[in-house]
Amino acid sequence: SNAAPPAGASLRKPKSWAGQLRVVQIVRETPTVLTFRLADPAADRLPFDFLPGQFLQVEVESEDGKAARRSYTIASSPTQRAYVELTVKREEQGVVSRHLHDKVSAGDLLKVSGPFGAFTFTGTDAQSIVLIAGGVGITPMMSVLRYLADTAWDGDIFFFYGARSTEEFVFRDEIERLERRFANLHVIAAMQRSPGTVWMGPEGPITREMILAAVPEIASRRIHMCGPPAMMGAMRTILAELGVPEAQVHTEAFGPASLPADASDLEVKPAPSPAQRPPPGSEVAPSTVTFSVSGVSAALPAEETVLEAAEGAGVEIPYACRVGQCGVCVVKLLEGEVTMAVETGLAPSDKEQGYVLACQAKGTGTPLVVEA
Ligand code: FES
């Protein structure tokens, strides 16, 4: 059935899935942004669960025959069980976004894995929420907004949106409709320029004054941000000036996925050959890693990561960047201890719950058990 889960249903981390979904509809949102509606080709229900704010990874074959992967935040709400929607901006330099825009039509199958990501909000983690988005960085916020509206969440929602022009205001109609229907939703949109268009709102960037005027007691609220780097930087400064503790500011960990400017495709890096790996660290004893789901164990030399050991043992752990940035390779560590050189892609809350980045995790001499 398509029944909605209760408000703030569960904080359980949904299991990730990989397979093919069918493009059932393509909707043009703006001159450069399309929404792809994806559904299970064989069932009337999605084959996975997700939380508002999570993303999927799409893999396409580029012109030179190589696989190219790119992550896109899910814009639809998890209350919609029949399909997911990915809202994608066409980037001139983006192999995957150009393929999606230029080559894919309704009826096609897409290779998808996910959901991934810890940039989520379900209404259970705070009494109110401030969402700040720029450009196509609106997609994770849209999933949150739609979910909170569908579940009649009664906290205050302050939604700031900055776009270059009204033409590029993604989801404008829907946001205006939601604002009319939900008294607890406060929308503040600012357009960089709006010549020749009907725009009664503020022009220019989102400012300190706009935030101060719209949000009482900003310093006590939870903030979610997603947008181009320049905007995120400016907002961080403003929020710090307004006394918002950094721990309350959550940003899209997988930033480039949703950025309107300078977004380049995540290149799928080939697994390095053993010869390219750094020489063995002398202090850490070699150990073993057991993959609990696959029921496979493998040797784990000191210089090898859990991801490399998994690949050697034929256990599939999804990855993209291999350098600790994207968070795609996150797995749960059930036993043992690891070290990680880079943890940028790991949300602190996930780390607390025992998740590690497989591309970074190296053994410390004791046997590991990993959920994969
Ligand atoms: S593959 Fe990107 S963080 Fe591990």
Tab-separated table of N, CA and C and ligand atoms in Angstrom, residues 307 318-329 345 357-360, ligand 1:
chain	number	residue	atom	x	y	z
A	307	LEU	N	37.648	-1.409	2.150
A	307	LEU	CA	37.089	-1.431	0.792
A	307	LEU	C	37.935	-2.310	-0.129
A	318	PRO	N	29.529	-0.179	-2.234
A	318	PRO	CA	29.510	0.918	-3.201
A	318	PRO	C	30.514	2.005	-2.816
A	319	TYR	N	31.088	2.658	-3.795
A	319	TYR	CA	32.028	3.738	-3.511
A	319	TYR	C	31.980	4.722	-4.660
A	320	ALA	N	32.518	5.901	-4.437
A	320	ALA	CA	32.662	6.853	-5.536
A	320	ALA	C	34.035	7.500	-5.472
A	321	CYS	N	34.305	8.295	-4.422
A	321	CYS	CA	35.523	9.115	-4.437
A	321	CYS	C	36.776	8.362	-4.003
A	322	ARG	N	36.638	7.386	-3.139
A	322	ARG	CA	37.749	6.616	-2.557
A	322	ARG	C	38.703	7.476	-1.738
A	323	VAL	N	38.344	8.691	-1.425
A	323	VAL	CA	39.237	9.544	-0.638
A	323	VAL	C	38.547	10.102	0.611
A	324	GLY	N	37.468	9.462	1.058
A	324	GLY	CA	36.869	9.859	2.326
A	324	GLY	C	35.958	11.069	2.271
A	325	GLN	N	35.581	11.498	1.068
A	325	GLN	CA	34.815	12.742	0.949
A	325	GLN	C	33.317	12.531	0.779
A	326	CYS	N	32.931	11.510	0.009
A	326	CYS	CA	31.540	11.469	-0.453
A	326	CYS	C	30.598	10.726	0.485
A	327	GLY	N	31.112	9.822	1.289
A	327	GLY	CA	30.254	9.083	2.211
A	327	GLY	C	29.513	7.913	1.589
A	328	VAL	N	29.753	7.632	0.322
A	328	VAL	CA	29.029	6.550	-0.349
A	328	VAL	C	29.417	5.181	0.227
A	329	CYS	N	30.668	5.041	0.699
A	329	CYS	CA	31.178	3.727	1.115
A	329	CYS	C	30.901	3.420	2.584
A	345	GLY	N	33.438	12.531	4.859
A	345	GLY	CA	32.165	12.011	4.366
A	345	GLY	C	31.331	11.301	5.416
A	357	LEU	N	33.961	4.714	7.143
A	357	LEU	CA	34.124	4.823	5.695
A	357	LEU	C	35.032	3.686	5.243
A	358	ALA	N	34.490	2.783	4.437
A	358	ALA	CA	35.259	1.604	4.032
A	358	ALA	C	36.515	1.981	3.254
A	359	CYS	N	36.459	3.104	2.500
A	359	CYS	CA	37.615	3.477	1.679
A	359	CYS	C	38.755	4.023	2.528
A	360	GLN	N	38.476	4.350	3.790
A	360	GLN	CA	39.498	4.902	4.674
A	360	GLN	C	39.888	3.942	5.792
B	1	FES	S1	34.159	6.269	-1.403
B	1	FES	FE1	33.778	8.337	-0.958
B	1	FES	S2	34.024	8.378	1.196
B	1	FES	FE2	34.603	6.390	0.679
